[in-house]
Coordinates of C-alpha atoms in Angstrom, one line a residue:
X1 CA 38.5 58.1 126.2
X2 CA 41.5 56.3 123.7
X3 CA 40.3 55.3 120.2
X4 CA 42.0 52.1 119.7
X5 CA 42.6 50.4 116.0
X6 CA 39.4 48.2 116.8
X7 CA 36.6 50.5 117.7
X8 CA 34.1 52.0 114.9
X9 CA 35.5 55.6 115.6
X10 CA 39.1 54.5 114.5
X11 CA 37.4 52.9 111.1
X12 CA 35.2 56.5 110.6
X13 CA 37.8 58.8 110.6
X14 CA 40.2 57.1 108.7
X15 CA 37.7 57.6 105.3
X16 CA 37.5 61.6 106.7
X17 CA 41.5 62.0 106.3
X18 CA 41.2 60.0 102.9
X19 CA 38.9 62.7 101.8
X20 CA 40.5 65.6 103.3
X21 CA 43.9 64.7 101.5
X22 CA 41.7 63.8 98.3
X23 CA 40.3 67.1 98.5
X24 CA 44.2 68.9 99.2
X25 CA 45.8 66.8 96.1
X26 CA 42.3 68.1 93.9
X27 CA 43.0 71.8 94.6
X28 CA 46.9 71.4 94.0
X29 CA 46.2 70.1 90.6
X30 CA 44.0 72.6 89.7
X31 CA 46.3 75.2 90.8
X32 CA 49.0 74.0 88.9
X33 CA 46.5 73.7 85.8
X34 CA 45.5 77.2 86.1
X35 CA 48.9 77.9 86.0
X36 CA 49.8 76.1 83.1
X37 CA 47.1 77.7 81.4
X38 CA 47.8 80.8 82.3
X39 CA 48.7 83.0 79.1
X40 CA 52.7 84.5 78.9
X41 CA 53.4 87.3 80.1
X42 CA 53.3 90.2 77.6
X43 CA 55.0 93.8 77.1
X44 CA 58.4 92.4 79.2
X45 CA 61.5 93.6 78.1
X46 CA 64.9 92.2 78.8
X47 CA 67.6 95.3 79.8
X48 CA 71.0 95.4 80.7
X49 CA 73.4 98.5 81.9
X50 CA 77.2 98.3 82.4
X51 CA 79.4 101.1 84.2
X52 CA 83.5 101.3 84.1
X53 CA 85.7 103.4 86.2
X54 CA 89.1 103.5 86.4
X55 CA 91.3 103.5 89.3
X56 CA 95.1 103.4 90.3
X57 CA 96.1 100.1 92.3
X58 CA 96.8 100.6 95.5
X59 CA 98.5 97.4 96.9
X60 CA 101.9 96.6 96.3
X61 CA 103.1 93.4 96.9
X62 CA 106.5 92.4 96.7
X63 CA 108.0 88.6 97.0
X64 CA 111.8 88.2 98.2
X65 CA 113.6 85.4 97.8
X66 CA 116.8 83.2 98.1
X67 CA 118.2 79.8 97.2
X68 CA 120.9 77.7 99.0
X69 CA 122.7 74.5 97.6
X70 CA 125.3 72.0 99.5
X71 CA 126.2 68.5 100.0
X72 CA 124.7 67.8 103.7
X73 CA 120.6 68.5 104.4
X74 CA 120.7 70.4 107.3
X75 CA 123.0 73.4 106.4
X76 CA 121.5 74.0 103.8
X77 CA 118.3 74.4 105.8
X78 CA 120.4 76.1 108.6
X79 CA 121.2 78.6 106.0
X80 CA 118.0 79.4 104.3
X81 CA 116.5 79.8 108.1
X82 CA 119.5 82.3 108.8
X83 CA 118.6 84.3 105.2
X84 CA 115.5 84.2 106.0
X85 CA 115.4 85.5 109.9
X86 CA 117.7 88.6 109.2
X87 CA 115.0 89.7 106.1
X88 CA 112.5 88.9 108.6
X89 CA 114.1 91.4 111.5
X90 CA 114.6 94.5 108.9
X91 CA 110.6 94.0 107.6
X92 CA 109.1 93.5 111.2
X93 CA 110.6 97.1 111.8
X94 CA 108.5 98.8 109.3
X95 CA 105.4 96.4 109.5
X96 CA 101.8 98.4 110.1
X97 CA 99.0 96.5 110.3
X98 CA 96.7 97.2 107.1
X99 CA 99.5 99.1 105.9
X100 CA 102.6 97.5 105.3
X101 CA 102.1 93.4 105.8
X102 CA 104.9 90.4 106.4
X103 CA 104.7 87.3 105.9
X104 CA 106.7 83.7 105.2
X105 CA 106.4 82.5 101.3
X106 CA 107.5 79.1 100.4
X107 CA 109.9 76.9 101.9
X108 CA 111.2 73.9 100.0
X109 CA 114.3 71.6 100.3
X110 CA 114.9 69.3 97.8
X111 CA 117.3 66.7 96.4
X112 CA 119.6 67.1 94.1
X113 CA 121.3 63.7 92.5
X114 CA 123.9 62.7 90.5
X115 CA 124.1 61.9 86.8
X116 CA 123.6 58.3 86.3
X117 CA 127.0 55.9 85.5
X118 CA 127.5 55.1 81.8
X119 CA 128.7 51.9 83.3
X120 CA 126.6 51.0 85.2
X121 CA 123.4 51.2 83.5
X122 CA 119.7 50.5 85.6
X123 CA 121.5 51.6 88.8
X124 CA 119.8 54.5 90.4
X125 CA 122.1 57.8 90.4
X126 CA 122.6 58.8 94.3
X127 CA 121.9 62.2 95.9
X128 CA 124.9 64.4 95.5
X129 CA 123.6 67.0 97.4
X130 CA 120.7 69.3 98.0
X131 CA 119.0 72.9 97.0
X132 CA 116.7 74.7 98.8
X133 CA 114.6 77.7 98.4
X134 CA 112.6 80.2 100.8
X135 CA 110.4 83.6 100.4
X136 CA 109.2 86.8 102.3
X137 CA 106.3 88.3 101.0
X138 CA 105.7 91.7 102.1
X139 CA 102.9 93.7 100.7
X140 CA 100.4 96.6 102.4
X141 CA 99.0 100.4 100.8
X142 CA 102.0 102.0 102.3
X143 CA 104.0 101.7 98.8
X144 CA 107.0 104.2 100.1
X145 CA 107.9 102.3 102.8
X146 CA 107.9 98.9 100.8
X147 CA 110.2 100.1 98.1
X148 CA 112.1 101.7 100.4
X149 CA 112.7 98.3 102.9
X150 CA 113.7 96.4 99.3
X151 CA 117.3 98.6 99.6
X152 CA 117.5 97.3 103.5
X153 CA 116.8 93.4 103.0
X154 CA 120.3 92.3 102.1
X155 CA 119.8 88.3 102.7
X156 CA 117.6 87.8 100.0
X157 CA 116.9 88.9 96.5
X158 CA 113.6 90.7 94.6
X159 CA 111.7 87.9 93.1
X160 CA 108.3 89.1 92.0
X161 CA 106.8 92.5 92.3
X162 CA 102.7 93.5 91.9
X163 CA 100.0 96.0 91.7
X164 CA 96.5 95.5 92.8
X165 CA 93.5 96.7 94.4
X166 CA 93.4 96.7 98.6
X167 CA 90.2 95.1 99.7
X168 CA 88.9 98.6 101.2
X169 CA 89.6 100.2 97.0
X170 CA 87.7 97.4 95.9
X171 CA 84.7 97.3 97.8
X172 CA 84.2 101.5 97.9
X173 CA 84.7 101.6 93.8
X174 CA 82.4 98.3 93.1
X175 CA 79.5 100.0 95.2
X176 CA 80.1 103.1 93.3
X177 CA 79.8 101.6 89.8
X178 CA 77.2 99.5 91.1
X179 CA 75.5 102.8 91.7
X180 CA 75.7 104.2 88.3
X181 CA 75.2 100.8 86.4
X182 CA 71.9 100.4 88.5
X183 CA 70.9 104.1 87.5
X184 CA 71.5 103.6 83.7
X185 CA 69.5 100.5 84.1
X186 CA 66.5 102.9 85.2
X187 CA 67.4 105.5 82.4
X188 CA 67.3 102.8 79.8
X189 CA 64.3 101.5 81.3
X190 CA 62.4 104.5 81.4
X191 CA 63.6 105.3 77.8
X192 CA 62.6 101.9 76.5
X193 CA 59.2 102.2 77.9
X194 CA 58.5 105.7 76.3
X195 CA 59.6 104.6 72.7
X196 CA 57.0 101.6 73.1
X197 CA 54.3 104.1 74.0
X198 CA 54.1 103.1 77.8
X199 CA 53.9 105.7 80.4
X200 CA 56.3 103.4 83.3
X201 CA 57.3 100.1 83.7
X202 CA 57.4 97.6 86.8
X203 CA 60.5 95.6 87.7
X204 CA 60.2 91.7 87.3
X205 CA 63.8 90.4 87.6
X206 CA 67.2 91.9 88.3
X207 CA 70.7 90.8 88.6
X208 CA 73.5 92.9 89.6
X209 CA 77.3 91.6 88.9
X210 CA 80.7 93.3 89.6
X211 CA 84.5 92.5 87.7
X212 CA 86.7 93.7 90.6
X213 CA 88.6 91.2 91.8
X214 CA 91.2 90.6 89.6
X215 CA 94.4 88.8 90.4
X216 CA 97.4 89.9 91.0
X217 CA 99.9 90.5 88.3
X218 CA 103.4 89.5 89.5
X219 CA 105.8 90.5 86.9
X220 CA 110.1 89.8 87.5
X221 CA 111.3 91.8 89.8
X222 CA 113.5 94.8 88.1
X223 CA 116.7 94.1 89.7
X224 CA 117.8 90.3 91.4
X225 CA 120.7 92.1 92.8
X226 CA 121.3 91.8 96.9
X227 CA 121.7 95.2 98.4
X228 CA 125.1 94.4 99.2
X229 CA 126.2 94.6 95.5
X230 CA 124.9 98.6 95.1
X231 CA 124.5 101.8 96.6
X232 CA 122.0 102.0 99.4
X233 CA 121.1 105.2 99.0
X234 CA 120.0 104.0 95.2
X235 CA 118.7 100.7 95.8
X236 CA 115.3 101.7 96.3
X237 CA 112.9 99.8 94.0
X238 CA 111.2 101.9 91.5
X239 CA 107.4 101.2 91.5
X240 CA 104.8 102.8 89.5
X241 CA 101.4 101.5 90.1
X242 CA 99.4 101.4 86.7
X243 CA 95.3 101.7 86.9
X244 CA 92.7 98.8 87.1
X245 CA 89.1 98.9 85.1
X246 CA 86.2 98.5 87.7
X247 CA 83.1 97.2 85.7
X248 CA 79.5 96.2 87.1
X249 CA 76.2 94.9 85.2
X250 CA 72.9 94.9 85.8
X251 CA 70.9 92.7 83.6
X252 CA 67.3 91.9 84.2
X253 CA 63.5 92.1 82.9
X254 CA 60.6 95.0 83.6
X255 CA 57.1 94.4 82.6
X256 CA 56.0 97.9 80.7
X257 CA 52.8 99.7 82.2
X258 CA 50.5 101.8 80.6

């Protein structure tokens, strides 16, 4: 049988669900009083732990480029494109997949005009000609065979040149310091708890942060000579890769036990 809005059982359960949810907001409240009342916590301590390491960067990344200038648009595109294909050819050759990566920089084309007329003042100077500019980035762990390609690439110039950690460096060292920052958290815990006359402590909160990631530095290249201009057998670019700090943190609270 349907209750319908105008029988008597419609009109007596609608005060029952007025006092169930009476009842409901009631005990919220007084939870949250309790709560309120509740006294703060007491023997908590606020820690924190860092750990270092040191490691030698193992990425090298090295940015090639080239610029063009003429008076017409698309030669001086057509040119770049050629530069850029024949650098292109020599580093798919020694490319390795998570080893020795290529890949296309920047590309820009731009206008270049001409000073404005002293005698004819207001009147826009015209384009004269145009410059244009393009980049091969190669980069990988295989650091021999990268400074050994810069003596093959003779269509375009060393730009930039860079140390830094590969993704597979990064994550192995973070967990490791992770490791020991999280273990001198304990010690210092443990220490901490004994020199306040507890016997252990409990954990209440903990954070745990790592400094890895660092960008690239990308300092001028040594040389901006093409390979055409020296010995081959020379030309190889001298790298050295330098070291990196690692760091983690763990911060955090423990409540101390007797």
């Amino acid at each position: 049988m349907k209750t319908s809005l105008s029988t008597p059982a419609f009109f007596n359960a609608a005060p029952r669900r007025a006092r169930a949810l009476a009842a409901g907001s009631l005990a919220l409240l007084g939870t949250v009083a309790q709560a309120q009342m509740l006294p703060p916590p007491q023997n908590v301590v606020n820690l924190s732990a860092t750990a270092s390491v040191e490691v030698t960067k193992d990425w090298l990344t090295v940015v090639f480029s080239t610029t063009r200038e003429g008076t017409e648009a698309a030669a001086v595109q057509s040119q770049l494109k050629q530069a850029l294909d024949a650098a292109l050819a020599e580093a798919r050759k020694v490319a390795k997949p998570g080893q020795l990566e290529v890949q296309t920089g920047g590309f820009s084309l731009t206008p270049r005009y001409a000073p404005p007329n002293p005698r004819t003042p207001g009147v826009p100077a015209g384009i004269n000609g145009w410059q244009g500019r393009t980049e091969l980035v190669v980069e990988g762990r295989d650091v021999q065979t990268i400074a050994q390609l810069t003596s093959r690439v003779q269509t375009l110039t060393i730009a930039r040149v860079g140390f830094s950690l590969s993704n597979q460096a990064r994550d192995k060292v973070e967990g490791e310091v992770a490791a020991q920052a999280i273990a001198s958290f304990r010690a210092r815990a443990e220490s901490v708890s004994r020199q306040f006359g507890f016997g252990s402590y409990t954990l209440r909160e903990v954070n745990v942060g790592s400094d890895g990631s660092q960008p690239i530095a990308m300092a001028a290249a040594p040389r901006m000579l093409s390979a055409r201009s020296v010995n081959m057998e020379d030309a190889a670019l001298p790298v050295e890769a330098g070291k990196q700090l690692v760091s983690a943190t763990v911060s955090g609270s423990v409540q101390l036990v007797k």
